[in-house]
Amino acid sequence: MKVSSGEQMREMDRRAAEQLAISEEILMENAGAAAYQVLSRELGIAGRRYVLFCGIGNNGGDGLVVARHLLSGGATPRVFIIGDPGRFRGAAKTHWEIVRRLPIEVKRIRESESVRAAVTHSDGIVDALFGTGLDRPVGGIYEEVIELINVSGRPVLSLDIPSGVSGETGEVLGTAVRADHTVTFGLPKIGNLLYPGFGLCGKLHLSRLSFPPALYEDEAIQVEINGRLPLPLRRPTLHKGEAGDVLFIAGAAGYYGAPYFSAMSFLKAGGGYARLAAPFSLIPFLATRGSEIVFIPQAETTEGSLSGKNREALLALAAQTDMVVMGPGLSLAGQTQELIRELAARIEKPLLIDGDGITALARHQEILRNRPAPTILTPHAGEMARLTGIPAAEGERRRIPVLQEKAADLRALIVLKGAHTLIGTPDRRIFINLSGNPGMATAGSGDVLTGTIAAMFGLGMPVEEAVRKGVFIHGLSGDLAAADKGEDGITAQDILNYLPYAMKQDREGLDGPLAERYQGP
């Protein structure tokens, strides 16, 4: 499912009007009717009392349509307008002229205390203050009303996006409504699906507004939900070499978990043959944990990290495998960082670079640009800041455009890890992944992700699909672990252990709340 920006949605509205003669009045009517249906289904209508807070833009106009439908359905709507109703324009003005002639209480308010009693005695609240175009912090009476809504204890339906959330970034602009339900129109907006906005939407509903598919499936819309891709079938005659032969270059003194989790997760997610090239002194310890891994002891520096002496042997080994994963726990030792750069420049197989590998290449990005084979990078926010030169806070706020620029610049697939991990492609497409949970913010989780992605490639998926599927399966595994154990205290080992169950459930077909969450509104 595509995900739009506010500007793209406005362009969709314009095309509907100019090319298809679907007027703004019809679109607003459809939006209000869709919101009414959500209220009817989720909260009930007849005999209910609803308070509607309306701004004086199109979002407020949508709210006026809802009020009219509520009246028709047997509810008692009370409309409180913030701002001068004389400033309604276009379709919103048309619906204002209708509502003001109906037996609906309509009142302009200038301070929130005057409506506290009405809110307290209502059965539900409709938030129609701002749409997706909000671009400045909320203040004054708007801030007061939002705070009143949030402390009311009444169920809240927001129209398009909770007021106070940026439709472009998902950030909270000062303060924002905490909705129980949000009905978004045309397409889900970026702010509906990125945190913290996603966490304020409650249950997200979608109304297409009668747009034809040609509008909402437009290739110019480059952001979409990371939908569930089918796993390749495992043939009865499959042998381990046909399920992927992957080389993991990982580990250093003090970093025992990263090499183990990355190589072992490859096997747990269905991969066939995991070769782990790690410093010689680590191998005895790692072998007690993962005897299924094929270990390739490497010469090490006095610091216990990979020595540059291994370069030619690693290049020869890489040439015999299907993919190389490089970086987990390799350390920041100078000789090892130089080795990473030399290997990245010369390995001619698909290369997944994580952790310390990203750090080694952050100031030598020409190596990544010049690679002839596919490159996958899996940075967290701090590593992304090193790649882009943009402070982490700003990069997080502008995650999508920053990711688009860097993926195109490096001609790489980039997995930007975090709450709702993003996948960026060299042609600037972005996929928003909806699997996973906060319990997965734990040491080693990213190493499990690298092995899971490699496993999807080993099973036969094209590189881009393998990345998308790996991110999804990793999140699903974490969700299954959380369902059994709770989010607190989940470890990378738990995510690793649940990978076979995640693969099993995905193959059999997901259903229930998880399936509903993953597919989006």
Short mmCIF file of C-alpha atoms in Angstrom, two decimals:
data_model
loop_
_atom_site.label_atom_id
_atom_site.label_comp_id
_atom_site.label_asym_id
_atom_site.label_seq_id
_atom_site.Cartn_x
_atom_site.Cartn_y
_atom_site.Cartn_z
CA MET A 1 0.00 0.00 0.00
CA LYS A 2 1.31 3.43 -0.99
CA VAL A 3 1.88 6.13 1.63
CA SER A 4 1.59 9.79 0.66
CA SER A 5 2.90 13.09 1.83
CA GLY A 6 0.48 15.94 2.42
CA GLU A 7 1.60 17.60 -0.81
CA GLN A 8 1.02 14.41 -2.80
CA MET A 9 -2.45 14.13 -1.30
CA ARG A 10 -3.27 17.67 -2.32
CA GLU A 11 -2.07 16.87 -5.83
CA MET A 12 -4.34 13.82 -5.84
CA ASP A 13 -7.27 16.04 -4.85
CA ARG A 14 -6.38 18.48 -7.64
CA ARG A 15 -6.20 15.74 -10.26
CA ALA A 16 -9.51 14.30 -9.08
CA ALA A 17 -11.15 17.68 -9.56
CA GLU A 18 -9.51 18.72 -12.84
CA GLN A 19 -9.24 15.41 -14.66
CA LEU A 20 -12.15 13.43 -13.24
CA ALA A 21 -14.61 16.17 -12.25
CA ILE A 22 -14.75 14.81 -8.69
CA SER A 23 -15.38 18.07 -6.91
CA GLU A 24 -13.94 19.15 -3.57
CA GLU A 25 -17.48 19.07 -2.16
CA ILE A 26 -17.83 15.39 -3.12
CA LEU A 27 -14.44 14.51 -1.59
CA MET A 28 -15.34 16.30 1.65
CA GLU A 29 -18.71 14.57 1.75
CA ASN A 30 -17.01 11.21 1.24
CA ALA A 31 -14.50 11.95 4.01
CA GLY A 32 -17.19 12.91 6.49
CA ALA A 33 -19.33 9.92 5.58
CA ALA A 34 -16.35 7.57 6.05
CA ALA A 35 -15.62 9.04 9.49
CA TYR A 36 -19.28 8.61 10.41
CA GLN A 37 -19.10 4.93 9.43
CA VAL A 38 -16.11 4.44 11.71
CA LEU A 39 -18.00 6.05 14.59
CA SER A 40 -21.02 3.89 13.87
CA ARG A 41 -18.96 0.71 13.78
CA GLU A 42 -16.68 1.46 16.74
CA LEU A 43 -18.73 3.62 19.14
CA GLY A 44 -22.36 3.61 18.06
CA ILE A 45 -24.60 6.47 16.95
CA ALA A 46 -28.24 6.47 18.09
CA GLY A 47 -28.74 8.23 21.40
CA ARG A 48 -25.05 9.16 21.68
CA ARG A 49 -23.71 12.63 22.40
CA TYR A 50 -20.70 13.77 20.41
CA VAL A 51 -18.52 16.85 20.69
CA LEU A 52 -16.81 17.94 17.47
CA PHE A 53 -13.88 20.38 17.55
CA CYS A 54 -13.49 21.99 14.15
CA GLY A 55 -10.83 24.28 12.76
CA ILE A 56 -11.61 26.61 9.88
CA GLY A 57 -9.78 24.69 7.16
CA ASN A 58 -10.78 21.62 5.17
CA ASN A 59 -10.26 19.35 8.18
CA GLY A 60 -12.90 21.38 9.98
CA GLY A 61 -15.11 21.08 6.92
CA ASP A 62 -14.82 17.30 7.16
CA GLY A 63 -15.94 17.60 10.77
CA LEU A 64 -19.02 19.57 9.75
CA VAL A 65 -20.04 16.75 7.42
CA VAL A 66 -19.62 14.28 10.28
CA ALA A 67 -21.90 16.43 12.45
CA ARG A 68 -24.62 16.37 9.82
CA HIS A 69 -24.44 12.58 9.50
CA LEU A 70 -24.50 12.18 13.27
CA LEU A 71 -27.68 14.22 13.47
CA SER A 72 -29.25 12.13 10.72
CA GLY A 73 -28.27 8.91 12.51
CA GLY A 74 -29.95 9.85 15.76
CA ALA A 75 -26.99 11.23 17.71
CA THR A 76 -26.71 14.66 19.34
CA PRO A 77 -23.72 16.49 17.87
CA ARG A 78 -22.32 19.71 19.39
CA VAL A 79 -19.90 21.61 17.17
CA PHE A 80 -17.26 23.90 18.66
CA ILE A 81 -15.37 25.99 16.15
CA ILE A 82 -11.97 27.50 16.85
CA GLY A 83 -11.45 30.51 14.63
CA ASP A 84 -13.72 32.76 12.61
CA PRO A 85 -16.35 30.75 10.66
CA GLY A 86 -16.38 33.60 8.17
CA ARG A 87 -13.00 32.34 7.00
CA PHE A 88 -14.31 29.00 5.76
CA ARG A 89 -13.58 28.71 2.04
CA GLY A 90 -14.55 26.41 -0.82
CA ALA A 91 -16.16 23.10 0.12
CA ALA A 92 -15.76 23.82 3.84
CA LYS A 93 -17.82 26.98 3.40
CA THR A 94 -20.51 25.03 1.55
CA HIS A 95 -20.83 22.53 4.39
CA TRP A 96 -20.74 25.34 6.96
CA GLU A 97 -23.74 26.94 5.25
CA ILE A 98 -25.57 23.62 5.49
CA VAL A 99 -24.77 22.90 9.14
CA ARG A 100 -25.66 26.35 10.39
CA ARG A 101 -29.20 25.81 9.09
CA LEU A 102 -29.66 22.49 10.89
CA PRO A 103 -30.79 21.94 14.49
CA ILE A 104 -27.21 21.44 15.62
CA GLU A 105 -25.62 23.43 18.41
CA VAL A 106 -22.73 25.32 16.84
CA LYS A 107 -20.55 27.64 18.87
CA ARG A 108 -17.32 29.50 18.31
CA ILE A 109 -15.07 29.19 21.35
CA ARG A 110 -12.17 31.35 22.51
CA GLU A 111 -11.15 29.44 25.64
CA SER A 112 -11.38 25.76 26.50
CA GLU A 113 -12.97 26.05 29.94
CA SER A 114 -16.29 27.06 28.38
CA VAL A 115 -16.71 23.61 26.82
CA ARG A 116 -15.28 21.42 29.58
CA ALA A 117 -18.74 20.38 30.81
CA ALA A 118 -19.87 19.48 27.28
CA VAL A 119 -16.78 17.30 26.83
CA THR A 120 -17.25 15.65 30.22
CA HIS A 121 -20.85 14.69 29.42
CA SER A 122 -20.17 13.48 25.88
CA ASP A 123 -19.91 9.90 24.66
CA GLY A 124 -17.14 10.67 22.19
CA ILE A 125 -15.04 13.41 20.60
CA VAL A 126 -14.29 14.13 16.96
CA ASP A 127 -10.98 15.91 16.38
CA ALA A 128 -11.22 18.02 13.20
CA LEU A 129 -8.86 20.84 14.18
CA PHE A 130 -5.92 20.41 11.81
CA GLY A 131 -5.23 18.25 8.82
CA THR A 132 -1.92 17.02 7.51
CA GLY A 133 -0.68 20.45 6.47
CA LEU A 134 0.27 21.65 9.96
CA ASP A 135 3.84 22.98 9.87
CA ARG A 136 4.25 25.01 13.07
CA PRO A 137 3.94 24.35 16.79
CA VAL A 138 0.45 24.34 18.24
CA GLY A 139 -0.29 27.07 20.76
CA GLY A 140 -3.00 29.23 22.32
CA ILE A 141 -6.58 27.99 22.33
CA TYR A 142 -5.66 25.06 20.09
CA GLU A 143 -3.18 23.80 22.66
CA GLU A 144 -5.76 24.21 25.43
CA VAL A 145 -8.38 22.25 23.50
CA ILE A 146 -5.97 19.43 22.67
CA GLU A 147 -5.01 19.13 26.32
CA LEU A 148 -8.72 19.10 27.27
CA ILE A 149 -9.34 16.30 24.76
CA ASN A 150 -6.43 14.28 26.10
CA VAL A 151 -7.52 14.44 29.74
CA SER A 152 -11.21 13.92 29.02
CA GLY A 153 -11.16 10.13 29.17
CA ARG A 154 -13.60 10.06 26.24
CA PRO A 155 -12.97 8.01 23.07
CA VAL A 156 -11.53 10.20 20.32
CA LEU A 157 -11.74 9.94 16.53
CA SER A 158 -9.25 12.10 14.62
CA LEU A 159 -9.86 13.01 11.00
CA ASP A 160 -6.91 12.24 8.71
CA ILE A 161 -4.28 12.59 11.47
CA PRO A 162 -4.34 13.50 15.17
CA SER A 163 -4.20 17.29 15.41
CA GLY A 164 -0.71 18.44 16.30
CA VAL A 165 1.08 15.66 14.39
CA SER A 166 3.04 16.58 11.28
CA GLY A 167 1.69 14.74 8.26
CA GLU A 168 5.14 14.88 6.66
CA THR A 169 7.30 13.50 9.49
CA GLY A 170 5.10 12.09 12.26
CA GLU A 171 6.67 14.49 14.78
CA VAL A 172 4.58 16.23 17.43
CA LEU A 173 4.45 19.96 16.87
CA GLY A 174 4.24 21.13 20.45
CA THR A 175 1.32 18.99 21.58
CA ALA A 176 -0.98 16.53 19.84
CA VAL A 177 -4.25 14.67 20.27
CA ARG A 178 -4.05 11.08 21.52
CA ALA A 179 -6.70 9.41 19.41
CA ASP A 180 -8.38 6.05 19.88
CA HIS A 181 -9.21 5.93 16.17
CA THR A 182 -7.98 7.85 13.16
CA VAL A 183 -9.61 7.70 9.75
CA THR A 184 -7.19 8.82 7.06
CA PHE A 185 -8.30 9.75 3.56
CA GLY A 186 -7.12 8.65 0.13
CA LEU A 187 -3.89 7.09 1.36
CA PRO A 188 -2.24 6.80 4.76
CA LYS A 189 0.12 9.72 5.33
CA ILE A 190 3.74 9.46 6.33
CA GLY A 191 2.84 11.01 9.70
CA ASN A 192 0.27 8.25 10.29
CA LEU A 193 2.95 5.56 10.07
CA LEU A 194 6.11 7.07 11.57
CA TYR A 195 6.59 7.51 15.30
CA PRO A 196 5.60 9.35 17.39
CA GLY A 197 2.59 10.07 15.16
CA PHE A 198 1.81 6.39 14.65
CA GLY A 199 1.56 5.90 18.39
CA LEU A 200 -1.04 8.69 18.66
CA CYS A 201 -3.36 7.45 15.90
CA GLY A 202 -4.89 4.57 17.81
CA LYS A 203 -6.55 2.19 15.37
CA LEU A 204 -5.95 3.48 11.86
CA HIS A 205 -8.76 3.32 9.29
CA LEU A 206 -8.55 4.20 5.59
CA SER A 207 -11.14 5.68 3.24
CA ARG A 208 -10.29 5.85 -0.48
CA LEU A 209 -12.78 8.74 -1.01
CA SER A 210 -13.89 7.03 -4.28
CA PHE A 211 -10.52 7.77 -5.94
CA PRO A 212 -9.81 5.42 -8.87
CA PRO A 213 -6.75 3.16 -8.36
CA ALA A 214 -4.78 5.08 -10.99
CA LEU A 215 -4.53 7.97 -8.53
CA TYR A 216 -3.48 6.16 -5.38
CA GLU A 217 -1.23 3.64 -7.15
CA ASP A 218 0.72 6.33 -9.02
CA GLU A 219 4.40 5.38 -9.41
CA ALA A 220 5.35 8.94 -8.50
CA ILE A 221 4.38 8.08 -4.91
CA GLN A 222 7.61 6.41 -3.79
CA VAL A 223 6.79 5.52 -0.18
CA GLU A 224 4.82 2.41 0.71
CA ILE A 225 4.22 -0.10 3.46
CA ASN A 226 6.59 -3.07 3.42
CA GLY A 227 3.99 -5.59 2.38
CA ARG A 228 4.32 -9.32 2.97
CA LEU A 229 6.33 -10.97 0.18
CA PRO A 230 5.94 -14.74 -0.39
CA LEU A 231 8.83 -16.95 0.71
CA PRO A 232 10.37 -19.26 -1.90
CA LEU A 233 9.26 -22.87 -1.57
CA ARG A 234 11.73 -25.32 -0.05
CA ARG A 235 12.02 -28.14 -2.57
CA PRO A 236 12.06 -31.68 -1.15
CA THR A 237 15.46 -32.21 -2.84
CA LEU A 238 16.99 -28.97 -1.58
CA HIS A 239 20.52 -29.29 -0.17
CA LYS A 240 22.39 -26.86 2.05
CA GLY A 241 24.41 -25.30 -0.74
CA GLU A 242 21.21 -24.33 -2.55
CA ALA A 243 19.87 -22.55 0.56
CA GLY A 244 22.70 -20.05 0.53
CA ASP A 245 26.42 -20.09 1.23
CA VAL A 246 27.25 -16.88 3.09
CA LEU A 247 30.52 -15.61 4.51
CA PHE A 248 30.34 -13.63 7.76
CA ILE A 249 33.37 -11.47 8.53
CA ALA A 250 32.81 -10.47 12.14
CA GLY A 251 34.04 -10.38 15.70
CA ALA A 252 36.89 -9.04 17.83
CA ALA A 253 38.13 -9.39 21.40
CA GLY A 254 35.22 -8.56 23.70
CA TYR A 255 32.66 -8.87 20.88
CA TYR A 256 31.47 -12.46 21.07
CA GLY A 257 27.76 -11.93 20.55
CA ALA A 258 27.81 -10.09 17.22
CA PRO A 259 29.53 -12.81 15.15
CA TYR A 260 27.46 -15.56 16.76
CA PHE A 261 24.10 -13.83 16.33
CA SER A 262 24.71 -12.80 12.73
CA ALA A 263 25.88 -16.25 11.55
CA MET A 264 23.45 -18.28 13.66
CA SER A 265 20.41 -16.20 12.67
CA PHE A 266 21.19 -17.01 9.04
CA LEU A 267 20.77 -20.69 9.86
CA LYS A 268 17.74 -20.19 12.10
CA ALA A 269 15.95 -18.26 9.34
CA GLY A 270 16.46 -21.06 6.84
CA GLY A 271 19.93 -20.42 5.41
CA GLY A 272 22.06 -23.37 4.37
CA TYR A 273 25.78 -22.80 4.96
CA ALA A 274 27.21 -20.14 7.29
CA ARG A 275 30.97 -19.55 7.22
CA LEU A 276 32.27 -17.33 10.01
CA ALA A 277 35.67 -15.69 9.61
CA ALA A 278 36.59 -14.41 13.06
CA PRO A 279 39.80 -13.84 15.06
CA PHE A 280 41.47 -17.13 16.01
CA SER A 281 41.12 -16.59 19.76
CA LEU A 282 37.32 -16.21 19.54
CA ILE A 283 36.65 -19.49 17.78
CA PRO A 284 36.73 -21.87 20.78
CA PHE A 285 34.16 -19.77 22.64
CA LEU A 286 31.92 -19.27 19.60
CA ALA A 287 32.03 -22.97 18.74
CA THR A 288 30.48 -23.89 22.09
CA ARG A 289 27.45 -21.75 21.21
CA GLY A 290 27.02 -22.44 17.51
CA SER A 291 28.53 -25.74 16.46
CA GLU A 292 26.45 -25.67 13.26
CA ILE A 293 28.50 -22.72 11.99
CA VAL A 294 31.58 -23.41 9.84
CA PHE A 295 34.44 -21.50 11.52
CA ILE A 296 37.36 -20.03 9.62
CA PRO A 297 39.95 -18.82 12.16
CA GLN A 298 41.71 -15.61 11.17
CA ALA A 299 45.03 -14.02 12.07
CA GLU A 300 44.49 -11.28 14.62
CA THR A 301 46.14 -8.07 15.76
CA THR A 302 47.58 -7.53 19.20
CA GLU A 303 44.21 -5.90 20.02
CA GLY A 304 42.38 -9.12 19.20
CA SER A 305 40.77 -7.86 15.97
CA LEU A 306 41.11 -9.07 12.38
CA SER A 307 44.57 -8.53 10.91
CA GLY A 308 45.19 -7.09 7.47
CA LYS A 309 47.14 -10.28 6.72
CA ASN A 310 43.81 -12.00 6.08
CA ARG A 311 42.93 -9.84 3.08
CA GLU A 312 43.75 -12.15 0.15
CA ALA A 313 42.44 -15.28 1.83
CA LEU A 314 39.15 -13.53 2.66
CA LEU A 315 38.82 -12.25 -0.91
CA ALA A 316 39.34 -15.76 -2.26
CA LEU A 317 36.78 -17.15 0.15
CA ALA A 318 34.28 -14.42 -0.67
CA ALA A 319 34.54 -15.31 -4.35
CA GLN A 320 33.28 -18.82 -3.56
CA THR A 321 30.18 -17.73 -1.62
CA ASP A 322 26.83 -16.21 -2.56
CA MET A 323 26.94 -13.19 -0.26
CA VAL A 324 29.22 -11.57 2.29
CA VAL A 325 28.15 -10.01 5.60
CA MET A 326 30.83 -7.77 7.07
CA GLY A 327 31.00 -5.59 10.15
CA PRO A 328 29.28 -7.07 13.21
CA GLY A 329 31.59 -6.60 16.19
CA LEU A 330 34.73 -6.03 14.09
CA SER A 331 35.92 -3.16 16.34
CA LEU A 332 37.34 0.25 15.50
CA ALA A 333 40.98 -0.91 15.48
CA GLY A 334 42.87 0.93 12.77
CA GLN A 335 44.25 -2.11 10.93
CA THR A 336 40.85 -3.78 10.93
CA GLN A 337 39.07 -0.67 9.69
CA GLU A 338 41.54 -0.47 6.79
CA LEU A 339 40.94 -4.14 6.03
CA ILE A 340 37.20 -3.47 5.87
CA ARG A 341 37.74 -0.73 3.31
CA GLU A 342 40.00 -2.90 1.15
CA LEU A 343 37.56 -5.80 1.21
CA ALA A 344 34.55 -3.60 0.42
CA ALA A 345 36.34 -2.24 -2.62
CA ARG A 346 37.28 -5.65 -4.00
CA ILE A 347 34.50 -8.09 -3.03
CA GLU A 348 32.41 -8.72 -6.14
CA LYS A 349 29.49 -10.44 -4.47
CA PRO A 350 26.45 -8.85 -2.77
CA LEU A 351 27.79 -7.29 0.41
CA LEU A 352 25.87 -6.48 3.59
CA ILE A 353 27.72 -4.01 5.79
CA ASP A 354 26.72 -3.42 9.40
CA GLY A 355 28.04 -1.83 12.59
CA ASP A 356 31.78 -1.21 12.60
CA GLY A 357 31.84 -1.83 8.85
CA ILE A 358 29.67 1.24 8.33
CA THR A 359 31.96 3.31 10.54
CA ALA A 360 34.99 2.21 8.50
CA LEU A 361 33.39 3.40 5.27
CA ALA A 362 31.61 6.54 6.47
CA ARG A 363 34.53 8.75 5.40
CA HIS A 364 35.33 6.70 2.30
CA GLN A 365 31.96 6.54 0.61
CA GLU A 366 33.46 6.50 -2.87
CA ILE A 367 34.22 2.83 -2.20
CA LEU A 368 30.51 2.14 -1.83
CA ARG A 369 29.57 4.22 -4.88
CA ASN A 370 32.03 2.32 -7.05
CA ARG A 371 31.06 -1.20 -6.02
CA PRO A 372 29.91 -3.28 -9.03
CA ALA A 373 27.76 -5.66 -6.96
CA PRO A 374 24.74 -4.86 -4.76
CA THR A 375 25.47 -3.19 -1.43
CA ILE A 376 23.26 -3.32 1.66
CA LEU A 377 23.84 -1.03 4.65
CA THR A 378 22.02 -1.48 7.96
CA PRO A 379 22.70 1.65 10.06
CA HIS A 380 21.02 2.80 13.24
CA ALA A 381 20.39 6.53 13.70
CA GLY A 382 23.92 7.28 14.92
CA GLU A 383 25.56 5.41 12.05
CA MET A 384 23.22 7.12 9.60
CA ALA A 385 24.39 10.46 10.99
CA ARG A 386 27.98 9.44 10.24
CA LEU A 387 27.03 8.49 6.68
CA THR A 388 25.11 11.69 5.97
CA GLY A 389 26.86 14.29 8.10
CA ILE A 390 23.41 15.31 9.38
CA PRO A 391 22.96 15.36 13.18
CA ALA A 392 21.05 12.33 14.43
CA ALA A 393 18.12 14.37 15.79
CA GLU A 394 17.56 16.16 12.48
CA GLY A 395 18.11 12.98 10.52
CA GLU A 396 15.46 11.20 12.59
CA ARG A 397 13.01 14.06 12.06
CA ARG A 398 13.59 13.95 8.28
CA ARG A 399 14.10 10.20 8.03
CA ILE A 400 12.46 9.65 4.66
CA PRO A 401 14.04 12.41 2.54
CA VAL A 402 17.44 11.85 4.17
CA LEU A 403 17.23 8.12 3.46
CA GLN A 404 16.11 8.71 -0.13
CA GLU A 405 19.06 11.00 -0.79
CA LYS A 406 21.67 8.71 0.74
CA ALA A 407 20.42 5.49 -0.86
CA ALA A 408 20.46 7.20 -4.26
CA ASP A 409 23.87 8.75 -3.59
CA LEU A 410 25.51 5.47 -2.58
CA ARG A 411 23.51 3.35 -5.05
CA ALA A 412 22.81 1.04 -2.13
CA LEU A 413 19.94 -0.54 -0.27
CA ILE A 414 19.84 1.07 3.17
CA VAL A 415 17.96 -0.35 6.14
CA LEU A 416 17.51 2.50 8.62
CA LYS A 417 16.83 0.68 11.86
CA GLY A 418 14.43 2.00 14.47
CA ALA A 419 10.76 2.05 15.41
CA HIS A 420 9.17 1.19 12.06
CA THR A 421 12.41 0.46 10.25
CA LEU A 422 12.72 2.06 6.82
CA ILE A 423 14.17 0.44 3.72
CA GLY A 424 15.56 2.78 1.07
CA THR A 425 16.42 1.74 -2.49
CA PRO A 426 18.82 3.32 -5.00
CA ASP A 427 15.87 4.57 -7.07
CA ARG A 428 14.54 6.51 -4.05
CA ARG A 429 11.67 4.18 -3.11
CA ILE A 430 11.02 3.79 0.62
CA PHE A 431 9.34 0.89 2.41
CA ILE A 432 7.97 1.36 5.94
CA ASN A 433 8.12 -1.87 7.95
CA LEU A 434 5.34 -2.39 10.48
CA SER A 435 6.55 -5.54 12.23
CA GLY A 436 8.58 -5.36 15.44
CA ASN A 437 8.19 -3.83 18.89
CA PRO A 438 10.11 -1.71 21.46
CA GLY A 439 11.42 -4.79 23.23
CA MET A 440 13.70 -5.37 20.24
CA ALA A 441 15.78 -2.32 21.18
CA THR A 442 18.43 -4.54 22.72
CA ALA A 443 22.08 -5.38 22.13
CA GLY A 444 22.55 -7.89 19.31
CA SER A 445 19.15 -7.38 17.71
CA GLY A 446 20.76 -5.73 14.68
CA ASP A 447 23.15 -8.67 14.28
CA VAL A 448 20.17 -11.03 14.12
CA LEU A 449 18.73 -8.78 11.41
CA THR A 450 21.84 -9.07 9.23
CA GLY A 451 21.73 -12.86 9.29
CA THR A 452 18.00 -12.90 8.59
CA ILE A 453 18.41 -10.73 5.50
CA ALA A 454 21.23 -12.98 4.29
CA ALA A 455 19.00 -16.03 4.79
CA MET A 456 16.28 -14.58 2.59
CA PHE A 457 18.85 -14.06 -0.17
CA GLY A 458 20.16 -17.58 0.37
CA LEU A 459 16.65 -18.96 -0.08
CA GLY A 460 16.55 -17.44 -3.54
CA MET A 461 14.92 -14.02 -3.19
CA PRO A 462 16.32 -11.15 -5.29
CA VAL A 463 18.44 -8.76 -3.24
CA GLU A 464 15.83 -6.04 -2.75
CA GLU A 465 13.10 -8.53 -1.85
CA ALA A 466 15.50 -10.36 0.48
CA VAL A 467 16.18 -7.14 2.36
CA ARG A 468 12.49 -6.32 2.68
CA LYS A 469 11.58 -9.86 3.72
CA GLY A 470 14.46 -10.09 6.17
CA VAL A 471 13.41 -6.90 7.92
CA PHE A 472 9.83 -8.15 8.11
CA ILE A 473 10.72 -11.64 9.43
CA HIS A 474 13.09 -10.15 12.01
CA GLY A 475 10.26 -7.95 13.31
CA LEU A 476 7.79 -10.84 13.26
CA SER A 477 10.18 -12.96 15.30
CA GLY A 478 10.45 -10.17 17.85
CA ASP A 479 6.67 -9.86 17.97
CA LEU A 480 6.26 -13.60 18.59
CA ALA A 481 8.84 -13.43 21.36
CA ALA A 482 7.04 -10.46 22.91
CA ALA A 483 3.68 -12.24 22.69
CA ASP A 484 5.05 -15.11 24.79
CA LYS A 485 7.43 -13.25 27.09
CA GLY A 486 6.40 -9.60 27.10
CA GLU A 487 8.48 -6.79 25.66
CA ASP A 488 10.60 -6.21 28.76
CA GLY A 489 13.71 -8.32 28.84
CA ILE A 490 13.62 -9.68 25.29
CA THR A 491 17.19 -10.43 24.20
CA ALA A 492 18.81 -11.03 20.84
CA GLN A 493 18.84 -14.72 21.77
CA ASP A 494 15.04 -14.63 22.09
CA ILE A 495 14.66 -13.04 18.65
CA LEU A 496 17.05 -15.63 17.25
CA ASN A 497 15.18 -18.51 18.86
CA TYR A 498 11.83 -17.40 17.46
CA LEU A 499 13.04 -17.12 13.85
CA PRO A 500 11.93 -20.67 12.90
CA TYR A 501 8.47 -19.94 14.32
CA ALA A 502 8.34 -16.68 12.38
CA MET A 503 9.20 -18.51 9.16
CA LYS A 504 6.61 -21.18 9.91
CA GLN A 505 3.86 -18.67 10.58
CA ASP A 506 4.73 -16.66 7.51
CA ARG A 507 4.61 -19.74 5.30
CA GLU A 508 1.29 -20.88 6.76
CA GLY A 509 -0.29 -17.43 6.46
CA LEU A 510 -0.61 -14.88 9.20
CA ASP A 511 -3.97 -14.07 10.68
CA GLY A 512 -5.37 -12.20 13.66
CA PRO A 513 -4.11 -8.93 15.15
CA LEU A 514 -0.55 -9.24 13.81
CA ALA A 515 -1.70 -9.71 10.23
CA GLU A 516 -4.05 -6.75 10.59
CA ARG A 517 -1.27 -4.56 11.97
CA TYR A 518 1.27 -5.51 9.32
CA GLN A 519 -0.96 -4.79 6.35
CA GLY A 520 -1.70 -1.24 7.53
CA PRO A 521 -5.09 0.50 7.46
#
